[in-house]
């Protein structure tokens, strides 16, 4: 079975540009999570969706960050405008949201997008 | 508040030696516990999980973990480490709506 697919794998762009990261979750999973990983902060949960609806975006660092999930098989994380401090590896993960919640299910991670903002 | 502590930031072992990575959690209810491994340039891969039942859980790649409620611990073990086990290891506790990850332990393996 195909795992979580993220694109692009690497992105290098200049400060001020718009960046769009893409994720295709595992078929049948109904929860999707976006994480950011840096040396300084470790793994941070940015936002997560259940059945395509954003549930908690309290981890989104600023209004420059936005995420959408227009359907069950696709999500985007957008940064506009980008800044050098946004440089990190961004991971998407998916799982099945059962009862009492997705915290009792393992998450399956993509290979990440390594983002460098110059 | 829910939290996960991995007290060892970096561990070095010789190939063939045994390994134990520590994980302590804080969670008010019955925890769902996970160990993930991250190789360089890759995402996190699930090693094993504990939901209930037998407190000794077997995972992939020869790893096992033991849940000890009295110590709020879920330590990861492997009897004989291989060079390919060099990676970063994350412990996580399942809160109701999300996973809470520890800060990770980086494992270095010497030949």
Coordinates of C-alpha atoms in Angstrom, one line a residue:
Chain A
X1 CA 0.0 0.0 0.0
X2 CA 1.2 3.5 -0.7
X3 CA 2.1 5.5 2.3
X4 CA 1.7 9.2 3.0
X5 CA 3.1 11.1 0.0
X6 CA 4.5 14.5 0.3
X7 CA 5.8 16.9 -2.3
X8 CA 8.1 18.4 -3.0
X9 CA 10.8 16.6 -1.1
X10 CA 13.0 19.7 -1.2
X11 CA 12.2 23.3 -1.7
X12 CA 14.6 26.3 -1.8
X13 CA 13.1 29.7 -2.3
X14 CA 13.8 33.3 -1.4
X15 CA 12.3 35.2 1.4
X16 CA 8.9 36.7 0.6
X17 CA 7.9 34.0 -1.8
X18 CA 4.8 31.9 -1.4
X19 CA 5.5 28.3 -0.5
X20 CA 3.0 25.4 -0.9
X21 CA 3.6 22.0 0.5
X22 CA 1.4 19.1 -0.5
X23 CA 0.3 15.9 1.1
X24 CA -1.7 12.8 0.1
X25 CA -2.7 10.8 3.1
X26 CA -3.2 7.0 3.2
X27 CA -6.4 6.0 1.6
X28 CA -9.1 5.3 4.2
X29 CA -7.5 7.5 6.9
X30 CA -9.7 10.3 8.1
X31 CA -7.2 12.3 10.1
X32 CA -4.4 14.4 8.8
X33 CA -1.6 16.1 10.7
X34 CA 1.0 18.7 9.7
X35 CA 4.2 18.9 11.8
X36 CA 7.3 21.0 11.6
X37 CA 10.7 19.7 12.8
X38 CA 13.7 21.8 13.6
X39 CA 16.8 21.3 15.7
X40 CA 15.8 24.0 18.1
X41 CA 12.2 23.1 18.7
X42 CA 12.0 19.5 17.8
X43 CA 8.7 18.1 16.4
X44 CA 5.8 20.6 16.6
X45 CA 2.2 19.9 15.7
X46 CA 0.9 22.7 13.5
X47 CA -2.6 21.7 12.6
X48 CA -4.8 18.6 12.3
X49 CA -7.9 17.7 10.4
X50 CA -10.7 15.2 10.9
X51 CA -12.8 14.3 7.9
X52 CA -11.3 17.3 6.0
X53 CA -12.3 19.8 8.8
X54 CA -9.6 21.6 10.7
X55 CA -9.9 20.7 14.4
X56 CA -7.0 22.5 16.0
X57 CA -4.7 25.0 14.4
X58 CA -3.3 26.4 17.7
X59 CA 0.2 25.2 16.6
X60 CA 0.2 27.4 13.5
X61 CA 2.9 29.9 14.3
X62 CA 1.6 32.9 12.5
X63 CA -1.1 34.1 10.1
X64 CA 1.4 33.6 7.3
X65 CA 0.7 29.9 7.6
X66 CA -2.5 28.4 6.3
X67 CA -3.6 24.8 5.7
X68 CA -6.5 23.4 3.7
X69 CA -7.9 20.0 3.0
X70 CA -10.3 20.2 0.1
X71 CA -10.9 16.5 0.0
X72 CA -10.0 13.2 1.8
X73 CA -7.0 12.6 -0.4
X74 CA -5.2 16.0 -0.5
X75 CA -4.0 18.7 1.8
X76 CA -1.8 21.7 1.5
X77 CA 0.2 23.8 3.8
X78 CA 1.0 27.3 2.6
X79 CA 3.4 29.9 3.8
X80 CA 2.9 33.4 2.5
X81 CA 5.2 35.4 2.7
X82 CA 8.0 33.0 3.7
X83 CA 10.8 34.0 6.0
X84 CA 14.2 32.4 6.7
X85 CA 13.0 31.3 10.2
X86 CA 10.4 29.1 8.4
X87 CA 13.3 26.8 7.2
X88 CA 12.6 23.4 8.6
X89 CA 11.4 19.9 7.6
X90 CA 7.6 19.7 7.3
X91 CA 5.9 16.4 7.8
X92 CA 2.5 15.3 7.0
X93 CA 1.0 12.3 8.9
X94 CA -2.3 10.5 8.6
X95 CA -4.3 8.1 10.8
X96 CA -7.7 6.8 11.4
X97 CA -9.8 8.7 13.9
X98 CA -11.6 6.2 16.0
X99 CA -13.2 6.6 19.5
X100 CA -12.3 8.3 21.8
X101 CA -10.0 10.1 19.4
X102 CA -7.1 9.8 17.0
X103 CA -4.6 9.8 19.9
X104 CA -5.2 6.1 20.3
X105 CA -4.2 5.3 16.8
X106 CA -0.7 5.3 15.3
X107 CA 0.1 8.0 12.8
X108 CA 1.8 7.3 9.6
X109 CA 4.3 9.8 8.4
X110 CA 5.5 10.9 5.0
X111 CA 9.1 11.5 4.2
X112 CA 8.8 15.2 4.7
X113 CA 9.6 18.4 2.8
X114 CA 12.9 20.0 3.6
X115 CA 12.2 23.7 3.2
X116 CA 15.0 26.3 3.0
X117 CA 14.2 30.0 2.8
X118 CA 17.1 32.2 1.7
Chain B
X1 CA -0.9 18.1 31.5
X2 CA 0.2 15.4 29.2
X3 CA 3.9 15.1 28.6
X4 CA 6.6 12.7 27.5
X5 CA 10.2 12.8 28.8
X6 CA 13.1 11.1 27.1
X7 CA 16.0 11.9 29.5
X8 CA 18.8 10.8 27.2
X9 CA 19.5 13.1 24.3
X10 CA 22.3 11.0 22.8
X11 CA 23.3 7.4 23.4
X12 CA 26.3 5.6 21.9
X13 CA 26.6 1.8 21.9
X14 CA 28.8 -0.7 20.2
X15 CA 27.4 -3.0 17.6
X16 CA 26.1 -6.2 19.2
X17 CA 25.6 -4.5 22.6
X18 CA 22.2 -4.4 24.3
X19 CA 20.2 -1.2 24.2
X20 CA 17.6 0.5 26.4
X21 CA 16.1 3.9 25.7
X22 CA 14.1 5.5 28.4
X23 CA 10.7 7.1 28.2
X24 CA 8.6 8.5 31.0
X25 CA 5.1 9.9 30.4
X26 CA 2.6 11.9 32.3
X27 CA -1.1 11.2 31.5
X28 CA -4.1 11.1 33.6
X29 CA -5.9 8.2 32.0
X30 CA -4.8 4.9 30.6
X31 CA -2.1 5.8 28.1
X32 CA -1.7 4.7 24.5
X33 CA 2.0 4.6 24.0
X34 CA 4.2 4.5 20.9
X35 CA 7.8 4.3 19.8
X36 CA 8.9 5.7 16.5
X37 CA 12.2 5.7 14.7
X38 CA 13.5 8.3 12.3
X39 CA 16.4 7.6 10.0
X40 CA 18.2 10.6 8.4
X41 CA 16.2 12.2 5.7
X42 CA 13.1 10.2 6.4
X43 CA 9.9 10.4 8.2
X44 CA 9.0 8.7 11.5
X45 CA 8.3 5.0 11.3
X46 CA 6.2 3.2 13.9
X47 CA 8.3 0.6 15.8
X48 CA 5.6 -0.6 18.2
X49 CA 2.6 0.5 20.2
X50 CA 0.9 -0.3 23.5
X51 CA -2.8 0.0 24.0
X52 CA -3.6 -2.6 26.7
X53 CA -3.0 -6.2 27.8
X54 CA 0.5 -7.7 27.9
X55 CA 2.8 -5.0 29.2
X56 CA 5.7 -6.3 27.1
X57 CA 5.2 -5.3 23.5
X58 CA 7.1 -6.7 20.5
X59 CA 7.8 -4.5 17.5
X60 CA 9.5 -4.5 14.2
X61 CA 13.3 -4.8 13.7
X62 CA 13.7 -6.8 16.9
X63 CA 12.7 -4.1 19.3
X64 CA 10.5 -4.5 22.4
X65 CA 9.1 -2.2 25.0
X66 CA 7.8 -2.7 28.5
X67 CA 5.0 -0.6 30.0
X68 CA 5.3 -0.1 33.7
X69 CA 2.4 1.8 35.1
X70 CA 3.9 2.2 38.6
X71 CA 6.9 4.0 37.1
X72 CA 5.1 5.8 34.3
X73 CA 7.6 4.4 31.9
X74 CA 7.7 2.8 28.5
X75 CA 11.3 1.9 27.8
X76 CA 12.5 0.6 24.5
X77 CA 14.9 -2.3 24.4
X78 CA 16.9 -4.4 21.9
X79 CA 19.2 -7.3 22.9
X80 CA 21.7 -6.8 20.2
X81 CA 22.1 -3.5 18.3
X82 CA 23.0 -3.4 14.6
X83 CA 24.8 -0.6 12.8
X84 CA 21.6 0.1 10.9
X85 CA 19.8 0.9 14.1
X86 CA 21.6 4.3 14.3
X87 CA 18.8 6.8 14.1
X88 CA 16.6 9.1 16.3
X89 CA 14.0 7.5 18.4
X90 CA 10.8 9.1 19.6
X91 CA 8.5 8.1 22.3
X92 CA 4.9 9.3 22.2
X93 CA 1.7 9.2 24.3
X94 CA -1.7 9.3 22.7
X95 CA -3.8 12.0 24.2
X96 CA -7.4 12.1 23.1
X97 CA -7.0 14.1 19.9
X98 CA -3.3 13.9 19.1
X99 CA 0.1 12.4 19.9
X100 CA 2.4 14.0 22.4
X101 CA 6.0 13.4 21.4
X102 CA 9.2 13.3 23.4
X103 CA 12.2 15.3 22.3
X104 CA 13.9 12.2 20.9
X105 CA 17.1 10.2 21.7
X106 CA 19.8 10.0 19.0
X107 CA 21.4 6.6 18.9
X108 CA 24.9 6.2 17.5
X109 CA 26.3 2.8 16.9
X110 CA 30.0 2.1 16.8
X111 CA 31.4 -1.0 14.8

